[in-house]
XYZ file of N, CA and C in Angstrom:
507
model
N 1.001 -1.276 -0.127
C 0.064 -0.105 -0.288
C 0.809 1.191 0.123
N 0.379 2.219 -0.920
C 1.266 3.708 -0.587
C 1.063 4.571 0.259
N 1.332 5.306 0.411
C 1.101 6.907 2.045
C -0.571 7.446 1.687
N -0.767 7.689 -0.062
C -2.119 8.246 -0.347
C -3.284 7.295 -0.341
N -2.882 6.286 0.593
C -4.421 5.298 0.610
C -4.877 5.923 1.952
N -5.970 6.373 2.357
C -6.457 6.375 3.671
C -7.918 5.196 4.392
N -6.880 4.419 5.341
C -8.555 3.911 5.900
C -8.432 4.654 7.130
N -10.221 4.186 7.579
C -10.778 4.675 8.731
C -10.379 3.478 9.655
N -10.134 3.997 11.086
C -9.564 2.955 11.900
C -11.139 2.576 12.873
N -10.902 1.142 13.215
C -11.992 0.599 14.449
C -13.236 0.701 13.324
N -13.824 -0.129 12.241
C -14.670 0.305 11.685
C -15.454 -1.204 12.511
N -16.861 -1.141 12.455
C -17.324 -2.954 12.753
C -17.798 -3.267 11.722
N -18.252 -4.308 11.980
C -18.858 -5.321 11.073
C -20.478 -5.530 10.588
N -20.432 -5.165 9.431
C -22.109 -5.017 9.215
C -22.862 -6.245 9.477
N -22.081 -7.746 9.879
C -22.685 -8.415 10.078
C -22.053 -8.962 11.505
N -21.481 -8.809 11.980
C -21.651 -9.699 13.382
C -20.660 -8.458 14.605
N -20.875 -7.246 13.935
C -20.334 -5.667 15.345
C -19.049 -6.294 15.485
N -17.848 -7.471 14.899
C -16.755 -7.076 15.445
C -15.907 -5.948 14.693
N -15.006 -5.906 15.538
C -13.624 -4.882 14.962
C -13.148 -5.855 13.671
N -13.091 -4.488 12.130
C -12.880 -4.888 11.035
C -11.197 -4.374 10.727
N -10.282 -4.729 9.783
C -9.378 -4.327 9.927
C -9.283 -3.704 8.058
N -8.328 -2.795 7.863
C -8.200 -2.323 6.355
C -7.888 -3.513 5.650
N -8.081 -3.653 4.257
C -7.686 -5.496 3.570
C -7.024 -4.834 2.562
N -7.820 -4.086 1.165
C -7.319 -3.520 0.265
C -8.084 -2.369 -0.114
N -7.249 -1.562 -1.259
C -7.937 -0.374 -1.496
C -8.023 -1.085 -3.149
N -8.769 -0.159 -3.931
C -8.936 -0.630 -5.584
C -10.082 0.261 -6.343
N -9.304 0.670 -7.509
C -10.268 1.397 -7.899
C -11.572 0.857 -8.424
N -12.623 1.907 -8.429
C -13.892 1.515 -8.125
C -14.496 0.734 -10.009
N -13.815 1.094 -10.663
C -13.913 0.170 -12.265
C -12.948 -1.253 -12.027
N -12.833 -1.776 -11.416
C -11.710 -2.847 -11.130
C -13.183 -3.772 -11.090
N -13.097 -5.290 -11.642
C -14.276 -5.878 -11.839
C -13.514 -7.541 -11.769
N -14.735 -8.580 -11.612
C -14.478 -9.588 -11.164
C -13.887 -10.171 -12.594
N -14.421 -10.155 -13.852
C -13.888 -10.375 -15.550
C -12.631 -10.103 -15.254
N -12.077 -9.036 -14.600
C -10.408 -9.220 -15.184
C -9.620 -9.937 -15.828
N -9.592 -11.410 -14.668
C -9.082 -12.572 -14.746
C -9.754 -13.305 -16.300
N -10.625 -12.734 -16.794
C -11.008 -13.207 -17.917
C -10.438 -12.053 -19.281
N -9.674 -11.226 -18.989
C -9.605 -10.249 -19.909
C -10.145 -8.910 -20.463
N -11.379 -8.610 -19.466
C -12.373 -7.780 -19.396
C -11.668 -6.522 -18.734
N -11.807 -5.559 -19.004
C -11.123 -4.540 -18.296
C -11.784 -3.373 -18.287
N -12.270 -2.396 -17.535
C -12.540 -0.948 -17.477
C -11.824 0.146 -17.675
N -12.061 1.358 -17.869
C -11.157 2.170 -17.997
C -11.211 2.472 -16.439
N -10.050 2.995 -15.799
C -9.915 3.284 -14.235
C -10.935 4.514 -14.173
N -11.369 4.743 -12.708
C -11.767 5.827 -12.583
C -11.287 6.988 -11.714
N -10.566 6.185 -11.204
C -10.046 7.113 -10.332
C -10.379 7.340 -9.109
N -11.202 6.674 -8.861
C -12.283 6.617 -7.641
C -11.813 5.308 -6.503
N -10.861 5.378 -5.570
C -10.698 4.513 -4.762
C -12.181 4.116 -3.929
N -11.831 2.422 -4.099
C -12.961 1.373 -2.971
C -11.981 0.933 -1.571
N -12.138 0.960 -0.443
C -11.407 0.853 0.140
C -11.940 -0.402 1.202
N -11.982 -1.413 1.202
C -12.378 -2.695 1.494
C -11.758 -3.057 3.182
N -12.869 -3.824 4.004
C -12.339 -3.960 5.197
C -12.333 -5.563 5.538
N -11.972 -6.137 6.654
C -12.088 -7.450 6.475
C -12.389 -7.679 7.919
N -13.378 -8.392 8.423
C -13.947 -8.977 9.542
C -12.894 -10.160 10.088
N -12.005 -10.286 11.033
C -10.966 -11.390 12.040
C -12.690 -12.106 12.389
N -13.215 -11.941 12.654
C -14.182 -12.721 13.295
C -15.287 -13.522 12.610
N -15.438 -13.102 11.574
C -16.854 -13.829 10.796
C -16.161 -14.026 9.349
N -15.069 -13.020 9.020
C -14.368 -12.879 7.529
C -15.388 -12.275 6.248
N -16.035 -12.284 7.127
C -16.932 -10.876 5.568
C -15.814 -9.745 5.264
N -15.870 -9.674 4.085
C -15.291 -8.805 3.442
C -16.041 -7.760 2.668
N -15.805 -6.485 3.431
C -17.066 -5.471 2.711
C -16.490 -4.172 2.150
N -17.170 -3.048 1.523
C -16.524 -2.011 1.356
C -17.585 -1.250 2.080
N -17.204 0.007 2.982
C -17.718 0.224 3.810
C -18.957 1.934 3.088
N -18.246 2.105 1.975
C -18.987 3.311 1.547
C -20.241 2.655 0.801
N -20.519 1.873 -0.001
C -21.057 1.005 -0.121
C -22.581 0.660 0.843
N -22.624 1.104 2.081
C -23.176 0.792 2.915
C -24.477 2.042 2.903
N -23.634 3.144 2.582
C -24.353 4.472 2.009
C -25.433 4.819 1.170
N -25.120 3.837 0.001
C -25.856 3.606 -0.745
C -26.941 3.595 -1.242
N -28.116 3.931 -1.920
C -29.328 3.518 -2.130
C -29.421 2.259 -2.970
N -30.339 1.939 -3.220
C -31.006 0.831 -4.079
C -31.022 1.526 -5.750
N -31.481 3.292 -5.401
C -30.720 3.657 -6.808
C -29.301 3.753 -7.158
N -28.740 4.110 -6.522
C -27.369 4.054 -6.453
C -26.462 2.867 -6.986
N -26.741 1.311 -6.440
C -26.654 0.565 -7.205
C -26.984 0.391 -8.554
N -28.551 0.534 -8.336
C -28.688 0.266 -10.061
C -28.329 1.171 -10.925
N -27.720 2.304 -10.554
C -27.004 3.565 -11.644
C -25.781 2.589 -11.687
N -24.800 2.840 -10.538
C -23.364 2.545 -10.683
C -22.965 1.222 -11.469
N -23.694 0.249 -10.867
C -23.247 -1.323 -11.064
C -24.515 -1.674 -11.759
N -25.406 -1.717 -11.230
C -26.601 -2.628 -11.605
C -27.355 -1.816 -13.001
N -26.823 -1.614 -14.041
C -27.383 -0.928 -15.453
C -26.938 -1.896 -16.364
N -27.668 -1.367 -17.602
C -27.019 -1.753 -18.782
C -26.059 -2.051 -19.278
N -24.595 -1.463 -18.222
C -23.368 -1.898 -18.724
C -22.852 -3.437 -18.410
N -23.998 -3.878 -17.302
C -23.848 -4.902 -15.776
C -22.760 -5.979 -16.808
N -23.705 -6.309 -17.668
C -23.319 -7.464 -18.483
C -21.875 -7.904 -19.043
N -21.813 -6.884 -19.526
C -20.147 -6.743 -19.842
C -19.136 -7.047 -19.596
N -19.137 -6.987 -17.686
C -18.244 -7.269 -17.239
C -18.237 -8.864 -16.473
N -19.935 -9.114 -16.305
C -20.745 -10.057 -15.634
C -21.109 -11.073 -16.353
N -20.424 -11.381 -18.019
C -21.548 -12.177 -18.368
C -22.339 -13.331 -18.141
N -21.027 -14.126 -16.526
C -21.543 -15.265 -16.484
C -23.178 -15.036 -15.627
N -23.460 -13.926 -15.272
C -24.813 -13.901 -14.401
C -25.708 -14.003 -15.185
N -26.070 -14.282 -16.363
C -27.158 -14.774 -17.347
C -27.620 -16.141 -16.649
N -26.683 -16.813 -16.903
C -26.695 -17.855 -17.298
C -26.197 -19.259 -16.606
N -24.511 -19.276 -16.753
C -24.154 -20.087 -16.197
C -23.704 -20.484 -14.585
N -23.361 -19.296 -13.742
C -23.370 -19.022 -12.280
C -25.000 -19.525 -12.059
N -26.067 -18.802 -12.441
C -27.181 -19.429 -12.017
C -27.468 -20.938 -11.769
N -27.247 -21.356 -13.038
C -27.072 -23.213 -13.383
C -26.345 -23.727 -12.153
N -25.243 -23.283 -12.538
C -23.874 -23.805 -11.300
C -24.086 -23.844 -9.722
N -25.340 -22.468 -9.458
C -25.416 -23.017 -8.092
C -26.799 -23.617 -8.317
N -27.409 -23.906 -8.889
C -29.181 -24.710 -8.973
C -28.230 -25.889 -8.876
N -27.585 -26.555 -9.858
C -26.943 -27.269 -9.518
C -26.238 -28.215 -8.325
N -25.556 -26.690 -7.490
C -24.757 -27.298 -5.891
C -25.932 -27.257 -5.013
N -27.136 -26.804 -5.330
C -28.097 -27.085 -4.274
C -29.173 -28.362 -4.543
N -28.637 -28.647 -5.717
C -29.037 -30.465 -6.049
C -28.318 -31.258 -5.196
N -27.076 -31.133 -5.382
C -26.177 -32.430 -4.727
C -26.159 -31.965 -3.441
N -26.425 -30.737 -3.222
C -26.251 -30.539 -1.430
C -27.436 -31.183 -0.672
N -28.490 -30.910 -1.320
C -29.823 -31.103 -0.726
C -30.708 -32.272 -1.431
N -29.825 -33.213 -1.945
C -30.735 -34.325 -2.827
C -31.181 -35.195 -1.575
N -31.184 -35.144 -0.570
C -31.740 -36.343 0.430
C -32.488 -35.934 1.219
N -33.316 -34.646 0.643
C -34.223 -33.599 1.782
C -35.205 -33.377 0.682
N -36.394 -33.778 1.088
C -38.079 -33.579 0.667
C -38.150 -32.597 1.017
N -39.527 -31.873 0.137
C -40.024 -30.946 0.895
C -39.523 -29.840 1.156
N -38.597 -28.911 -0.142
C -37.657 -27.894 0.155
C -38.547 -26.775 -0.170
N -38.490 -25.676 0.612
C -39.452 -24.686 -0.207
C -37.967 -23.523 0.138
N -37.555 -22.733 -1.103
C -36.824 -22.557 -1.223
C -36.832 -21.072 -1.817
N -36.189 -20.051 -1.308
C -36.082 -18.459 -1.582
C -34.686 -18.319 -1.913
N -34.419 -17.801 -3.624
C -33.146 -17.437 -3.908
C -33.279 -15.938 -3.601
N -32.483 -15.047 -2.557
C -32.455 -13.905 -2.371
C -31.770 -13.339 -3.139
N -31.962 -12.382 -3.844
C -30.699 -11.595 -5.005
C -30.709 -12.699 -6.111
N -31.634 -13.277 -6.621
C -30.980 -14.340 -7.549
C -31.594 -14.022 -8.792
N -30.989 -12.531 -8.995
C -30.899 -12.237 -10.493
C -31.813 -12.323 -10.924
N -31.987 -13.085 -12.315
C -32.673 -13.384 -13.466
C -33.902 -14.157 -13.158
N -33.428 -14.973 -12.151
C -34.277 -16.208 -11.371
C -33.868 -17.445 -12.400
N -32.923 -17.588 -13.025
C -32.890 -18.837 -13.841
C -32.669 -19.785 -12.726
N -32.069 -19.581 -11.920
C -31.603 -20.674 -10.453
C -32.871 -21.111 -10.429
N -34.257 -20.548 -9.252
C -35.412 -21.195 -9.244
C -35.845 -21.458 -10.104
N -35.764 -21.131 -11.556
C -36.817 -21.611 -12.598
C -36.142 -23.253 -12.808
N -34.544 -22.840 -12.590
C -34.144 -24.856 -12.721
C -34.530 -25.621 -11.801
N -34.383 -25.291 -10.702
C -34.879 -25.803 -9.868
C -35.783 -26.613 -9.760
N -37.050 -25.792 -10.385
C -38.497 -25.875 -10.385
C -38.510 -27.150 -11.702
N -37.801 -27.243 -12.237
C -37.690 -28.104 -13.225
C -37.154 -29.863 -12.529
N -36.681 -29.199 -11.822
C -36.303 -30.530 -10.818
C -37.302 -30.932 -9.842
N -38.213 -30.417 -10.054
C -39.109 -30.529 -8.703
C -39.238 -30.074 -7.324
N -38.753 -28.578 -7.320
C -38.214 -27.894 -6.310
C -39.681 -26.947 -6.209
N -39.524 -26.508 -4.492
C -40.794 -25.532 -4.414
C -39.555 -24.148 -4.256
N -39.456 -23.381 -5.617
C -38.297 -22.257 -5.531
C -39.365 -20.919 -5.967
N -38.192 -19.709 -5.141
C -38.771 -18.313 -5.798
C -37.436 -17.809 -5.174
N -37.939 -16.761 -6.583
C -36.429 -15.811 -6.985
C -36.495 -14.374 -6.224
N -35.743 -13.462 -5.684
C -36.298 -12.129 -5.106
C -35.087 -11.586 -5.349
N -34.681 -10.456 -6.157
C -33.693 -9.410 -6.519
C -33.879 -7.968 -6.039
N -33.542 -7.397 -5.526
C -34.017 -5.833 -5.400
C -33.978 -5.187 -6.438
N -32.433 -5.630 -7.665
C -31.813 -4.822 -8.832
C -32.711 -5.576 -9.920
N -33.956 -6.376 -10.107
C -34.103 -7.030 -11.360
C -35.221 -6.669 -11.564
N -36.050 -6.901 -12.503
C -37.366 -6.431 -13.364
C -38.119 -7.437 -12.665
N -37.633 -8.455 -12.438
C -38.529 -10.044 -12.466
C -38.998 -10.431 -11.366
N -38.978 -8.995 -10.247
C -39.514 -8.722 -9.078
C -41.283 -8.518 -9.356
N -42.038 -9.217 -9.829
C -43.492 -8.947 -10.139
C -44.060 -9.161 -8.429
N -43.940 -9.985 -7.715
C -44.506 -10.280 -6.741
C -43.274 -10.020 -5.134
N -43.655 -8.998 -4.824
C -42.829 -8.644 -3.744
C -43.276 -9.149 -2.694
N -44.451 -9.524 -2.499
C -45.192 -10.920 -0.971
C -43.911 -11.640 -0.874
N -43.786 -12.217 -1.952
C -42.875 -13.254 -1.957
C -41.705 -13.137 -0.533
N -41.330 -12.062 0.184
C -40.925 -12.074 0.915
C -41.732 -12.562 2.407
N -42.483 -12.119 2.098
C -43.736 -12.253 3.090
C -43.582 -14.069 3.861
N -43.553 -14.949 2.717
C -43.640 -16.266 2.959
C -42.526 -17.097 3.886
N -42.794 -17.939 4.744
C -41.939 -18.420 5.097
C -40.914 -19.635 4.028
N -39.768 -19.844 4.163
C -39.455 -20.862 3.770
C -38.200 -21.787 4.675
N -37.816 -22.883 4.317
C -36.611 -23.583 4.940
C -35.325 -23.989 4.393
N -35.273 -22.734 3.333
C -34.068 -23.026 2.784
C -34.016 -21.389 1.955
N -33.248 -20.745 2.392
C -32.932 -19.164 1.725
C -31.821 -19.557 1.456
N -31.048 -19.023 0.231
C -29.986 -18.682 -0.359
C -29.828 -17.271 -0.676
N -28.549 -17.326 -0.663
C -27.563 -15.526 -1.151
C -26.574 -15.833 -1.388
N -26.399 -16.420 -2.943
C -25.108 -16.927 -3.065
C -24.358 -14.930 -3.938
N -23.296 -14.807 -3.301
C -22.372 -13.491 -3.401
C -23.072 -12.253 -3.712
N -24.361 -12.193 -2.317
C -25.288 -11.372 -2.008
C -24.655 -9.874 -1.310
N -24.374 -10.496 -0.058
C -23.718 -9.565 0.694
C -23.226 -8.537 0.589
N -22.477 -8.658 0.018
C -21.231 -7.485 -0.468
C -21.817 -6.256 -0.933
N -23.046 -6.815 -1.301
C -23.473 -5.593 -2.454
C -24.705 -4.505 -1.838
N -24.926 -5.399 -0.534
C -26.000 -4.695 0.071
C -25.658 -3.607 1.055
N -26.562 -2.944 1.014
C -26.652 -1.671 1.857
C -26.712 -1.634 3.400
N -27.488 -2.751 3.467
C -27.977 -3.165 4.922
C -27.740 -4.341 4.937
N -26.693 -5.585 5.126
C -26.799 -6.618 4.597
C -27.297 -7.550 6.199
N -27.450 -7.010 7.128
C -28.313 -7.697 8.336
C -29.510 -7.599 7.881
N -30.395 -6.804 7.515
C -31.608 -6.603 7.214
C -31.767 -7.467 6.131
C-alpha cells in the first residue's frame, strides 16, 4: 500500500459487529472479469475494503451509504452484463446444480433465492421438482414482492451480502 491510501480505523463489521481491519483498496472500475481479460477504464475513485477477523466478511463501507437507486445507477445498469457475462446463465445453473447435489436427500424444500438476478436458478430448480422462488431488488423479475413475506426452510444468498447496503436486514 502506498501512503496516499487512507483507511478509517475501528470500523465494525455490518454482519457481526466485530472490529474490522483494512484489507485493500481498489479502483471503482476494477471488476471480477479481469481474470478473463475484461477491463474497464480506471475511474480514479478508490474503494476501500475491510475484513472482519471474526466472521471473515469482506466489505466496502462506502456501499453501506448507497441506496438501491445508487446500486442500479453505478453497478446494476445496462453495462453490467459486459463485465459479468456469467450472471445470465452460467452462475445460476451452477448454483442450482450445487443446491441439488447438496440437498439431494431432503424432501419438500421450500426455497427462496434472495438476490437471484434473473431468476434462472429458481426456474432450473422448479424443473427438478423444487418449490423455489427468486427475489432480487435490482432485477425486473420482481413481479411479486409478497414473496418476502412467505416462510421458507431454505434461503440462499449467493454473492449478495457484499452488494447490499444493509446486510443484516
